[in-house]
Structure formats: structure tokens, C-alpha cells
Short mmCIF file of C-alpha atoms in Angstrom, two decimals:
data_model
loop_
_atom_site.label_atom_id
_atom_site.label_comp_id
_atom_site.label_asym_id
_atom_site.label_seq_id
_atom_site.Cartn_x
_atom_site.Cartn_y
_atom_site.Cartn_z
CA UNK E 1 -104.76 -39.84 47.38
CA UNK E 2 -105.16 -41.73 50.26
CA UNK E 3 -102.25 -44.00 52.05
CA UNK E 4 -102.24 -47.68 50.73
CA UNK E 5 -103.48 -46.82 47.62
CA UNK E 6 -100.84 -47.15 45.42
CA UNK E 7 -99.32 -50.56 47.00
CA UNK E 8 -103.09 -51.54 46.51
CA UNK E 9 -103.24 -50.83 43.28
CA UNK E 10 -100.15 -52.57 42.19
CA UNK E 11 -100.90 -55.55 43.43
CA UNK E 12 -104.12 -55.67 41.73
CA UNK E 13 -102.55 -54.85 38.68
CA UNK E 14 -99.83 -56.99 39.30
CA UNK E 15 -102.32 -60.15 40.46
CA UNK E 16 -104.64 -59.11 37.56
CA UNK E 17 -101.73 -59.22 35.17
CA UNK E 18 -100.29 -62.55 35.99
CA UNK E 19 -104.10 -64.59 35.75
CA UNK E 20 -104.51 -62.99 32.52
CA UNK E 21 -100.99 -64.08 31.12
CA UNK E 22 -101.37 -67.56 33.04
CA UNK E 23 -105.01 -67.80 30.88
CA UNK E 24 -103.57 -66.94 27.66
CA UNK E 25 -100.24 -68.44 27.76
CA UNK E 26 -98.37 -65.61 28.37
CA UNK E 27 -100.65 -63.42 25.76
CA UNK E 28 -100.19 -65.67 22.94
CA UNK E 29 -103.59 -67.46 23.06
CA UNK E 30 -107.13 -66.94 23.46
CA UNK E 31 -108.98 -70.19 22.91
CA UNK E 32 -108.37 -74.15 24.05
CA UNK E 33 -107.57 -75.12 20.46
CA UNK E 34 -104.73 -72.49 20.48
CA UNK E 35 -103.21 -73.36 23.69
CA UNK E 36 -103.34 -77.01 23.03
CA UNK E 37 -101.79 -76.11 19.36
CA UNK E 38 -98.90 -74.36 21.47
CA UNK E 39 -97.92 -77.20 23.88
CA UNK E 40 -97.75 -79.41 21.60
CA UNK E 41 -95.53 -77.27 19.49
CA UNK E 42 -93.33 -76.77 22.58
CA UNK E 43 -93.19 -80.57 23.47
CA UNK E 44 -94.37 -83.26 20.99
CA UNK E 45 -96.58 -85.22 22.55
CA UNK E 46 -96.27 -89.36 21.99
CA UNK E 47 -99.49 -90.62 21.35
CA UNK E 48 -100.49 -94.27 22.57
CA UNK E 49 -100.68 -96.72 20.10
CA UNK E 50 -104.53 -97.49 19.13
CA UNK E 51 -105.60 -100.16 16.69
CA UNK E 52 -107.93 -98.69 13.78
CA UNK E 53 -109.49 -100.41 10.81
CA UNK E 54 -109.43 -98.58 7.25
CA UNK E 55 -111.55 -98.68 4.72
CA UNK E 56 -110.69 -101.96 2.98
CA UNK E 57 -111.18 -103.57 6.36
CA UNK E 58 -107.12 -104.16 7.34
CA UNK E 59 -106.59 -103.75 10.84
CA UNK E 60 -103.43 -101.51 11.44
CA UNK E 61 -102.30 -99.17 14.21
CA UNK E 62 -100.55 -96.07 15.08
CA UNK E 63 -97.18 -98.02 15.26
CA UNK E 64 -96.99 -99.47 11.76
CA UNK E 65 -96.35 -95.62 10.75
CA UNK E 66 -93.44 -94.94 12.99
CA UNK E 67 -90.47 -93.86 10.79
CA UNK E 68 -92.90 -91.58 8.23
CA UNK E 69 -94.55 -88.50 9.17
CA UNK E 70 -98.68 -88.75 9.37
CA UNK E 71 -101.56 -85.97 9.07
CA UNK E 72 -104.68 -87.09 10.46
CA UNK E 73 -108.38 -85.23 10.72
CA UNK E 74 -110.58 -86.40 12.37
CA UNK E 75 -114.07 -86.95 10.92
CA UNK E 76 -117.34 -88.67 10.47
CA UNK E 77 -118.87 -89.51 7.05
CA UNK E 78 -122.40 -88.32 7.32
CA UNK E 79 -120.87 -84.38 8.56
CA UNK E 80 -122.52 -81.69 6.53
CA UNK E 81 -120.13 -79.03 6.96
CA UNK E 82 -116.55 -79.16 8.31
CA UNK E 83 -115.62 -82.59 7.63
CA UNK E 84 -115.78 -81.92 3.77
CA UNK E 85 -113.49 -79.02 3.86
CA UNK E 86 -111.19 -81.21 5.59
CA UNK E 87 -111.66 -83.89 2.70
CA UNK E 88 -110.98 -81.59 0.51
CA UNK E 89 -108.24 -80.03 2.03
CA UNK E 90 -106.83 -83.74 2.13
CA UNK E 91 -107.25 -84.10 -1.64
CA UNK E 92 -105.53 -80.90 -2.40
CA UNK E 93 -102.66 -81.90 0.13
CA UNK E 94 -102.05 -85.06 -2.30
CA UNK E 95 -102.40 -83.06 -5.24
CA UNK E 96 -99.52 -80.32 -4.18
CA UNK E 97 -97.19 -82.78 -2.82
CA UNK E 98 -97.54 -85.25 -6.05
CA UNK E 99 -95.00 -83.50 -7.94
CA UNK E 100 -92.05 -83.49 -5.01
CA UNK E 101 -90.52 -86.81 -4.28
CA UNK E 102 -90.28 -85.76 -0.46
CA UNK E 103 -93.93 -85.32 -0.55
CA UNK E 104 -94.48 -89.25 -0.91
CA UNK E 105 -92.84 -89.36 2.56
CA UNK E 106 -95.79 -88.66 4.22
CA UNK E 107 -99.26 -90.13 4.62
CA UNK E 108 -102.36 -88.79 5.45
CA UNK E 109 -105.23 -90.64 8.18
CA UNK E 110 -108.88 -89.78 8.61
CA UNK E 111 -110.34 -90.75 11.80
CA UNK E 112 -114.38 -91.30 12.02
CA UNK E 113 -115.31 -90.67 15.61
CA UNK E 114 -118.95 -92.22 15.31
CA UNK E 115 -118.38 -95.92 14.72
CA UNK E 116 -122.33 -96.21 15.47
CA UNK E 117 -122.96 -95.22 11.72
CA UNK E 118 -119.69 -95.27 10.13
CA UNK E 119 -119.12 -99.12 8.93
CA UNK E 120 -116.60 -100.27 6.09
CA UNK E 121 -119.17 -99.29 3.43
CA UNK E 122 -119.04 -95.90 4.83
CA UNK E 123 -115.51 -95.40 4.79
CA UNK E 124 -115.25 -96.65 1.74
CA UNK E 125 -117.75 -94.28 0.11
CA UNK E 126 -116.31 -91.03 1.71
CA UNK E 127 -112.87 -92.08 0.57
CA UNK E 128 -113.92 -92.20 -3.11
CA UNK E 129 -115.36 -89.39 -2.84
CA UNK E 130 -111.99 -87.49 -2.16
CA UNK E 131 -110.41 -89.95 -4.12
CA UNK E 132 -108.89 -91.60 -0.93
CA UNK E 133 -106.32 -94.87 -2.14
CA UNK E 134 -105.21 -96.82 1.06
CA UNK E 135 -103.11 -97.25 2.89
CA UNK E 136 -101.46 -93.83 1.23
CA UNK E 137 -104.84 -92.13 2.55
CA UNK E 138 -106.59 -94.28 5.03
CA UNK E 139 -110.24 -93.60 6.42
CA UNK E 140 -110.40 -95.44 9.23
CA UNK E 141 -112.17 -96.09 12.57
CA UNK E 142 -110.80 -97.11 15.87
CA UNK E 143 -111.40 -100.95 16.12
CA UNK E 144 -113.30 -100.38 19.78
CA UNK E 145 -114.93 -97.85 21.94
CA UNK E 146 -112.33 -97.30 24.23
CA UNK E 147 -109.30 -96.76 21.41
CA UNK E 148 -111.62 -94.04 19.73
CA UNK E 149 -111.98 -92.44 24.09
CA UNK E 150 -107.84 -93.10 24.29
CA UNK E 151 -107.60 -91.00 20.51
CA UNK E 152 -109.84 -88.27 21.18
CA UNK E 153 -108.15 -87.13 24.85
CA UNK E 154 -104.96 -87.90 23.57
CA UNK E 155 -105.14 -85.54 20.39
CA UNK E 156 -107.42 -83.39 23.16
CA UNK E 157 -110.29 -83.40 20.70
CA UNK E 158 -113.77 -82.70 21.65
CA UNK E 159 -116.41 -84.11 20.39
CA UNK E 160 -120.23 -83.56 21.32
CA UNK E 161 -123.65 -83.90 19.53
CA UNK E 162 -125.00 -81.27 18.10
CA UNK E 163 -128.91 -82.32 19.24
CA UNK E 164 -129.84 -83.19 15.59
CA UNK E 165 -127.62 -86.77 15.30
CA UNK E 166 -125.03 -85.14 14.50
CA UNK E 167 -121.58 -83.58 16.13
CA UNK E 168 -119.96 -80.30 16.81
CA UNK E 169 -116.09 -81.03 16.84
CA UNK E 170 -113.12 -79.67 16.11
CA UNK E 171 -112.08 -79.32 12.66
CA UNK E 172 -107.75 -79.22 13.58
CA UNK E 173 -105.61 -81.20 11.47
CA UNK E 174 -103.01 -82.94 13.21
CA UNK E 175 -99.46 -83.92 12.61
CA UNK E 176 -97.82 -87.02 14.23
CA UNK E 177 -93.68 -86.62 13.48
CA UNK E 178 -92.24 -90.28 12.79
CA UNK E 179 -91.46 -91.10 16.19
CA UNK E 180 -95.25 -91.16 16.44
CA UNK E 181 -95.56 -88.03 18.53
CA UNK E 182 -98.02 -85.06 18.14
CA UNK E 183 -95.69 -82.75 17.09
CA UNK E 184 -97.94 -80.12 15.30
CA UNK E 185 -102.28 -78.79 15.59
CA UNK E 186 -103.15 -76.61 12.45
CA UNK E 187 -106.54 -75.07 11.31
CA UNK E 188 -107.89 -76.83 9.08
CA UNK E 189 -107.99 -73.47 6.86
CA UNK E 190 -104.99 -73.87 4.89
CA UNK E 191 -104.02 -76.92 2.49
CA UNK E 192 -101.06 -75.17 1.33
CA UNK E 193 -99.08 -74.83 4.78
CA UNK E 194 -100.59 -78.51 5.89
CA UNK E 195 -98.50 -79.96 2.28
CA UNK E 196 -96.16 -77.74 3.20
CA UNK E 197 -95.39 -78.67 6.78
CA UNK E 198 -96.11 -82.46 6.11
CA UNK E 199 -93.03 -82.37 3.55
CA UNK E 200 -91.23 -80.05 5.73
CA UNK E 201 -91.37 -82.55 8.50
CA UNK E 202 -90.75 -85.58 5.89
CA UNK E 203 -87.87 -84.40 4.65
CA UNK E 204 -86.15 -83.99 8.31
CA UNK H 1 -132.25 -56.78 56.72
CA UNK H 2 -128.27 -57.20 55.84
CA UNK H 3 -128.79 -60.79 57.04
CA UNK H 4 -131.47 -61.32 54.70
CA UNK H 5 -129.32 -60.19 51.86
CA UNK H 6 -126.52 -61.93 52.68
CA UNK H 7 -128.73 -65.32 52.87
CA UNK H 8 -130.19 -64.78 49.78
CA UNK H 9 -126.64 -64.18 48.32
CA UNK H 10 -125.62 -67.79 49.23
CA UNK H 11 -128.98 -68.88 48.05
CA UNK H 12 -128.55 -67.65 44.72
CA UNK H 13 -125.01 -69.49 44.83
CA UNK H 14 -126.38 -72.56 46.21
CA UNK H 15 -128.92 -72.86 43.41
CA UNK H 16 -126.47 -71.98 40.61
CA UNK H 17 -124.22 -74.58 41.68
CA UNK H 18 -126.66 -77.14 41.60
CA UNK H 19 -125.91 -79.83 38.38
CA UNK H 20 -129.39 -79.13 36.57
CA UNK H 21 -129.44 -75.62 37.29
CA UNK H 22 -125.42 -75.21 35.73
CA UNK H 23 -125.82 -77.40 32.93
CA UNK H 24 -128.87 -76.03 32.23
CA UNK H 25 -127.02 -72.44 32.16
CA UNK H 26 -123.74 -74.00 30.30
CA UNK H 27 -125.46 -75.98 27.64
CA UNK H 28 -125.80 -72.76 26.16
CA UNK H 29 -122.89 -69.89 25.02
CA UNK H 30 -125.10 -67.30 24.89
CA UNK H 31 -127.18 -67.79 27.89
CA UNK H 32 -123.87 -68.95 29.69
CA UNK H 33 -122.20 -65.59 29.06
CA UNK H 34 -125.62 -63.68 29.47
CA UNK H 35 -126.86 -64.90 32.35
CA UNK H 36 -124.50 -67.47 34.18
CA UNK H 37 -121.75 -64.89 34.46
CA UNK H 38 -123.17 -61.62 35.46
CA UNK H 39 -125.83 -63.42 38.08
CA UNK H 40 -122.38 -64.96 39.55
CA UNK H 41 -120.88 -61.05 39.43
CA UNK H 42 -124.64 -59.65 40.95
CA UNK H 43 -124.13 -62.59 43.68
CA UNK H 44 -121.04 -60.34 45.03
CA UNK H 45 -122.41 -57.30 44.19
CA UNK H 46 -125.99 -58.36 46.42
CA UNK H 47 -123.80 -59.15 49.49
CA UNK H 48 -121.36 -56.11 49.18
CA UNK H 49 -123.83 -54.20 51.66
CA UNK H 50 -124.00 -56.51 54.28
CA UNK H 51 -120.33 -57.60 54.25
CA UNK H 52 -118.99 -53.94 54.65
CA UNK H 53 -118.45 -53.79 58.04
CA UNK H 54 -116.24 -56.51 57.62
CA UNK H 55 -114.18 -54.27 55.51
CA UNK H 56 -111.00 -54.24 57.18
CA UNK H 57 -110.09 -50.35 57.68
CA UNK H 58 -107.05 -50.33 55.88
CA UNK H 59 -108.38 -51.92 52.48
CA UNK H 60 -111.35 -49.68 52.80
CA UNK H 61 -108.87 -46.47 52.98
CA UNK H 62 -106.75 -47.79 50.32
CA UNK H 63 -109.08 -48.13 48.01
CA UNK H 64 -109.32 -44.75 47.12
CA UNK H 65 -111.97 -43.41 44.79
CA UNK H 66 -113.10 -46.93 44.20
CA UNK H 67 -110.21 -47.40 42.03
CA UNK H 68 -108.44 -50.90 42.94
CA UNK H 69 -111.51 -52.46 43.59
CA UNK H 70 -112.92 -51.19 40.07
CA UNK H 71 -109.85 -52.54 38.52
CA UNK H 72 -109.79 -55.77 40.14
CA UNK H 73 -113.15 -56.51 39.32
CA UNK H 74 -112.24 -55.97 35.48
CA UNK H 75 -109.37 -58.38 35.83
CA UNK H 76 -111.94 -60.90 37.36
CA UNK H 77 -114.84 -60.37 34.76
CA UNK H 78 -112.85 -60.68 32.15
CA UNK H 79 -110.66 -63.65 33.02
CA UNK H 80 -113.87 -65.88 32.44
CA UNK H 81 -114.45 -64.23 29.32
CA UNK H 82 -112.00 -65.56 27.75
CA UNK H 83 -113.31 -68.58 25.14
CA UNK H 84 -110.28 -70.78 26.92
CA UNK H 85 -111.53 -70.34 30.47
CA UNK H 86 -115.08 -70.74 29.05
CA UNK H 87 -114.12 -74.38 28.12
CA UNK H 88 -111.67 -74.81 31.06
CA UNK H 89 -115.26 -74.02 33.29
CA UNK H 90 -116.29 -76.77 31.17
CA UNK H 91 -114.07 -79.24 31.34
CA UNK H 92 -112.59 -79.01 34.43
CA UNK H 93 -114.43 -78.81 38.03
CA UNK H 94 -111.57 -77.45 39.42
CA UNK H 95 -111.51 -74.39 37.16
CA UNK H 96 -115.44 -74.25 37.17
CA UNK H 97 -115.00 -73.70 41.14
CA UNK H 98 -112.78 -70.98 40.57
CA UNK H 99 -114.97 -69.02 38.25
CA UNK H 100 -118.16 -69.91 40.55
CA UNK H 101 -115.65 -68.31 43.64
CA UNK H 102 -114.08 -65.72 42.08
CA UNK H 103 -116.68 -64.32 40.17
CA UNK H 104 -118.64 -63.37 42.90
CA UNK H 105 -115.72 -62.76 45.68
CA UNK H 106 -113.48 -61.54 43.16
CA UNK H 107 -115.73 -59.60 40.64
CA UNK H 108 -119.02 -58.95 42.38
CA UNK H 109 -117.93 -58.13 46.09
CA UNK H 110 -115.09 -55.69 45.25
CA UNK H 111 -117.63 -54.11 42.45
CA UNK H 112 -120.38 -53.72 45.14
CA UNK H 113 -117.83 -52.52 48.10
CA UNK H 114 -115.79 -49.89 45.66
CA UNK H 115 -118.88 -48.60 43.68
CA UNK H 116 -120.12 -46.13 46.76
CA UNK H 117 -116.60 -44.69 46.51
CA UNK H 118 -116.61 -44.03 43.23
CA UNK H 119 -117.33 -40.47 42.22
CA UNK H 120 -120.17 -40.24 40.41
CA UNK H 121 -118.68 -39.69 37.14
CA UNK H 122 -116.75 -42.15 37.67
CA UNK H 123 -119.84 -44.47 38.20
CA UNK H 124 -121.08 -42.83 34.48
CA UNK H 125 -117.48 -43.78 32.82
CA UNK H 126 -117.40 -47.26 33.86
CA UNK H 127 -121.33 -47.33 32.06
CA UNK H 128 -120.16 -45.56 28.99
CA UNK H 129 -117.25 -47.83 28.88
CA UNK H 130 -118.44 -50.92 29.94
CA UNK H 131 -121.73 -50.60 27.39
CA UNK H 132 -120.17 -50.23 23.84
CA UNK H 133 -117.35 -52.90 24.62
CA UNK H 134 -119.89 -55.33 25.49
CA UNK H 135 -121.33 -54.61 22.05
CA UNK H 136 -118.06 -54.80 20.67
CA UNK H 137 -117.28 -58.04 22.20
CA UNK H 138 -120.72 -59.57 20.29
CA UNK H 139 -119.39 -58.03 17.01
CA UNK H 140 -116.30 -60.28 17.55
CA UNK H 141 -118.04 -63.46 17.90
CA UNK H 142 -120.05 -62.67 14.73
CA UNK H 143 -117.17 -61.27 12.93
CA UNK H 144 -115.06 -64.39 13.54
CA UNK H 145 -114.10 -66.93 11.16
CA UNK H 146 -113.30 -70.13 13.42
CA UNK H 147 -115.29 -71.42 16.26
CA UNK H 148 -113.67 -70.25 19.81
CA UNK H 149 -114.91 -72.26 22.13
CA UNK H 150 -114.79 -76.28 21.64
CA UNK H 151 -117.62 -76.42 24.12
CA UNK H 152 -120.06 -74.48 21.39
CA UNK H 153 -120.42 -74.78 17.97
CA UNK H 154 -120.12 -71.62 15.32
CA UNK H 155 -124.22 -71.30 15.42
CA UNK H 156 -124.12 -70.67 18.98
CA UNK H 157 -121.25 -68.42 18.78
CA UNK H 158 -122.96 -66.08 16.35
CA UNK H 159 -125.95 -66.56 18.83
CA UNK H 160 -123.99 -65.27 21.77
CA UNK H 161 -122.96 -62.38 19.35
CA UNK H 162 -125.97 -61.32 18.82
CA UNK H 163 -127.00 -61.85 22.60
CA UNK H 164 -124.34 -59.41 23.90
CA UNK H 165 -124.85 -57.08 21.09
CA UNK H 166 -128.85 -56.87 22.33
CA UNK H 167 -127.91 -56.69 26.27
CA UNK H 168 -125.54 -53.70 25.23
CA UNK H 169 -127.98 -51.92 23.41
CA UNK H 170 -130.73 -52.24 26.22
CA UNK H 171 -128.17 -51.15 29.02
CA UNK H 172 -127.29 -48.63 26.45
CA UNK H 173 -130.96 -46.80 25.83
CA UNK H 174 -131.64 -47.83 29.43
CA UNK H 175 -128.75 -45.60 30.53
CA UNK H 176 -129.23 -42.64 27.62
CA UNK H 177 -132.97 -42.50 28.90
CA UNK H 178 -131.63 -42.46 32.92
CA UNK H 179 -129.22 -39.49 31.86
CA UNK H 180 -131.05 -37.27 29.71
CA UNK H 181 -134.78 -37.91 31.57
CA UNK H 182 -133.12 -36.91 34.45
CA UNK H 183 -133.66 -39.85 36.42
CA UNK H 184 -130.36 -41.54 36.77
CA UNK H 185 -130.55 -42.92 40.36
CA UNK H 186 -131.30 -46.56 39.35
CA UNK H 187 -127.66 -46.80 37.38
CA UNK H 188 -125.45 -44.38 39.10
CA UNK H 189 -126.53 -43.88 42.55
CA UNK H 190 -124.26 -45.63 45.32
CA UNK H 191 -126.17 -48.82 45.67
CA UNK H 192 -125.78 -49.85 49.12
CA UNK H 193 -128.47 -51.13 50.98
CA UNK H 194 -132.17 -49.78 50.69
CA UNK H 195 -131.94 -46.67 48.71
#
């Protein structure tokens, strides 16, 4: 062994070590969606308030639902995949939290990102097709461009076309706690815990 | 000679970093963790030759057995590897300057200046170690159920998969053929300057 080489060593270790846990968030997480899911967990974020129209064509905003506890997706009708597990998901959340009375403190929001194709007609259409009833479920889309650029960063969504008119984006579902903050980022894998958490959060 | 290499080291970077050239490289996972990455890592690796008289003494001596330099090279690789830094790189030019500097300065150089002090076994265990997990690393993309990266949708996840699992099982026969035909100079010999 020569001389230096264990001082060297340990501080490549010990440099290695520390960019590795400053990547990951101390070893907890592995992709974007996880560490945003994490901050936001730590500290609630309060979102800005952006003016959306739902599928009946009221205007409303972010601020009418401060005081109740929101779930949002965000989606756009003509999505072939994701988007209709996260419809679905929505449906079931309704149908789990029907029976408790603090499940009616809670409403759900579906946000289409591409107001190019996604008019009132749209909305409308992909709401019945969940069985969507405003305003408990609205589908709504931002009333301009820049509201829908002000939602996406804020909720740190991305969203980017897929090449065939379509998008790849992320399919997180998104809790806003009623002082209108972010205050919880789940995958959209799991109606039960969404219901579940949306009650929990309700009932506080 | 070691000039030459050198300039054709910051070429290389030069015409990576160009816009066209990295989105044309980024646009893709696959060919963003295929190619991007390690041509970033053989950028440090092509200049280790020329900068080794640089070497300060002391770092050279310290690095005994090639071992510090080995190991921070895996700390650098890897970092980037990581489906968060892959989008970070993405998202943020600050972070994508950081992986275009460390990768080479951090990964490559060290790589290239440690690997003639390796023993040669040592050369054949990085290889056999580095090969399969490569492979492995594909079967995880394939294998996973969510999308990692927000950059890249699922299809070009299970595209990178399969990517990585093909470059591992090239380097693989490549490296089964260079030990058992005898000829393993190309993958284990101390690469340093003109053979």
C-alpha cells in the first residue's frame, strides 16, 4: 500500500457518498416524480390561484375550493392510455367514499392540458363517460395559455408530445389540502389509498 | 501526438455540446444512455494519456493499484444514471453542465489515468463486473411498472432496456472471445497512448 492511499480513498468514498445521497434525497428516491412527491410531503406547497372553466362552461378557480380538500389529475380527453386509468381511478374514488359522510368533504378536478382540442363538448363527453357530475367532479381547462404554463410548473408536471399528436405526461394524482396547498403527489396506481387519503385529509 | 489527442478530446466535447448535436442525443433514452454518456466518459478516457504528466506526484502515488480512481469513476458514472439526474440534465442547464464536466473529468479522466495501474486482473474484474450489471440495469427498465424518467415515455424506457441489455451482451461475447482466443490486448491491456 502506498502512502496517501487511504486518505485518497476516503475522500472519494466520502465525496462519492454525499453526490449520491444529495441525488436521491438522502437514498429515499430515484426518479423526479419521487423527489418532487417528497418535498411536497415535507412542505405543502401553495399553489397560485388559476382560473379554469369546467365542463358546463362556469368559470371558477383554485380559490373557490379553499376550506375543502381537492384531488386533481391532470389529463387530456383524446389520451389512449394513462388518462383512462386515471378516469377510472376517479370513478372508483367516488364510488368508495359514497358510503362515508367524510368522504363528501372532498372533491375531485381533472385538468386537460391541451386546450387546442379539448373544448366544452370535449369535457363534457369524457366526464360522462366516468360519470363525472360538476362541480362535485369537474373536468376542466385552464381559461388561457399562460394559467395552464402557471399549473403545470407549479404542480411540476411535464408535459411533451409524444410525435404522433399526442402527449407523454405524468400520470400523478395530486392533492391540494384546504388551504389550497399541494400537500400530497401519489401514483396514480392505487384508488383505494387516493379515497383513502382524500377522506383522511377531509376529515382533519 | 499527445497534442493531437488532447485536441481531438475537446473536439469531441465541443461537438457534443453543440444544441443540435445534444438534443439530437437527448431526444432519445436509449441513445442518450447508449451513446451520450459513455462518448462523454471515452472523452476523459481519450485525453487521460496526454494529461498524465500533469499528474501531480502525490495523487499519482496515492492512487494505488488504480483503486481511488476506479472508484471515483463509479461514483461519477453512475450519478448520471440515475432516472432523476437524467431529467435534471434535461431540465436544467446548470445540471446538464455538470454531467457534460464531470463525466469526462470526473468519470473518463480518472478511468483513463488509474486503468494502467490497475493489475491486470483487476482490469478483467471491473469487465466481468461492469458487463452483467449493465445487463441487469436494462432488465430493470423492462421489468418496471411506472415510467422513470418524465423526460421519456414507458416505450422508450423498455427501448433503452433492451438497448443496454444488447450493448452488454456484445461487450460480453466481445470480452469471452478476447479471453478464451487468447487475444485479450484490445480490453485489458493498459491503454495509454499508441499500443
Amino acid at each position: 500500500m502506498t502512502r496517501g492511499f487511504i486518505p485518497l480513498l476516503a475522500l472519494v468514498l466520502a465525496g462519492g457518498m454525499a453526490a449520491l445521497s444529495w441525488a436521491t434525497d438522502g437514498f429515499r428516491v430515484v426518479t423526479s416524480d419521487g423527489a418532487r412527491q417528497l418535498a411536497v410531503e415535507r412542505r405543502p406547497l401553495p399553489l397560485p390561484d388559476i382560473r379554469l372553466i369546467d365542463q358546463d362552461g362556469h368559470p371558477f378557480s383554485f380559490a373557490d375550493y379553499r376550506g375543502k380538500t381537492l384531488l386533481v389529475d391532470l389529463i387530456y380527453t383524446r389520451c389512449p392510455t394513462i388518462c383512462g386509468v386515471l378516469g377510472e381511478n376517479f370513478r372508483q374514488v367516488l364510488e368508495h367514499s359514497g358510503a362515508n359522510k367524510a368522504g363528501r368533504n372532498f372533491d375531485l378536478l381533472s385538468i386537460s392540458f391541451d386546450p387546442a382540442h379539448d373544448d366544452l363538448q370535449a369535457l363534457k363527453l369524457y366526464g360522462e363517460r366516468y360519470g363525472a357530475v360538476a362541480p362535485r367532479w369537474r373536468i376542466a381547462v385552464p381559461s388561457d395559455r399562460r394559467g395552464l404554463d402557471t399549473l403545470l410548473r407549479s404542480f411540476g408536471a411535464v408535459v411533451i408530445p409524444d410525435g404522433n399528436g399526442g402527449f407523454v405526461h405524468s400520470s400523478d394524482v395530486y392533492l391540494v389540502d384546504s388551504a389550497g396547498r399541494l400537500a400530497r403527489i401519489f401514483d396514480a396506481d392505487a384508488p383505494w389509498s387516493l379515497s383513502g387519503a382524500a377522506i383522511h385529509e377531509a376529515a382533519r | 501526438m499527445s497534442e493531437g489527442r488532447l485536441l481531438a478530446a475537446a473536439g469531441f466535447w465541443v461537438v457534443l455540446w453543440l444544441p443540435p448535436v445534444r438534443s439530437a442525443l437527448e431526444s432519445d433514452m436509449a441513445v442518450h444512455m447508449a451513446v451520450q454518456l459513455p462518448l462523454l466518459i471515452a472523452i476523459g478516457v481519450l485525453a487521460a494519456p496526454p494529461l498524465r504528466r500533469f499528474e501531480p506526484r502525490l495523487l499519482a502515488d496515492a492512487d494505488w493499484l488504480g483503486i481511488p480512481g476506479l472508484v471515483l469513476a463509479a461514483f461519477a458514472t453512475s450519478l448520471w444514471m440515475l432516472p432523476r439526474m437524467l431529467d435534471q440534465a434535461l431540465a436544467d442547464p446548470l445540471a446538464e453542465l455538470g454531467k457534460f464536466l464531470s463525466l469526462p473529468l470526473l468519470g473518463g479522466l480518472p478511468l483513463g489515468l488509474s486503468w494502467r495501474r490497475m493489475p491486470g486482473l483487476g482490469r478483467a474484474f471491473v469487465w466481468a463486473n461492469f458487463i452483467p450489471k449493465l445487463g441487469a440495469v436494462g432488465g430493470l427498465y423492462l421489468a418496471a411498472p411506472t415510467r422513470l424518467c418524465a423526460y421519456y415515455g414507458v416505450d422508450q424506457q423498455a427501448e433503452a432496456g433492451w438497448t443496454l441489455i444488447t450493448v452488454a451482451a456484445a461487450l460480453g461475447l466481445v470480452s469471452f472471445v478476447a479471453v478464451f482466443a487468447g487475444r485479450p490486448r484490445a480490453m485489458f491491456a493498459p491503454h495509454d497512448g499508441p499500443a
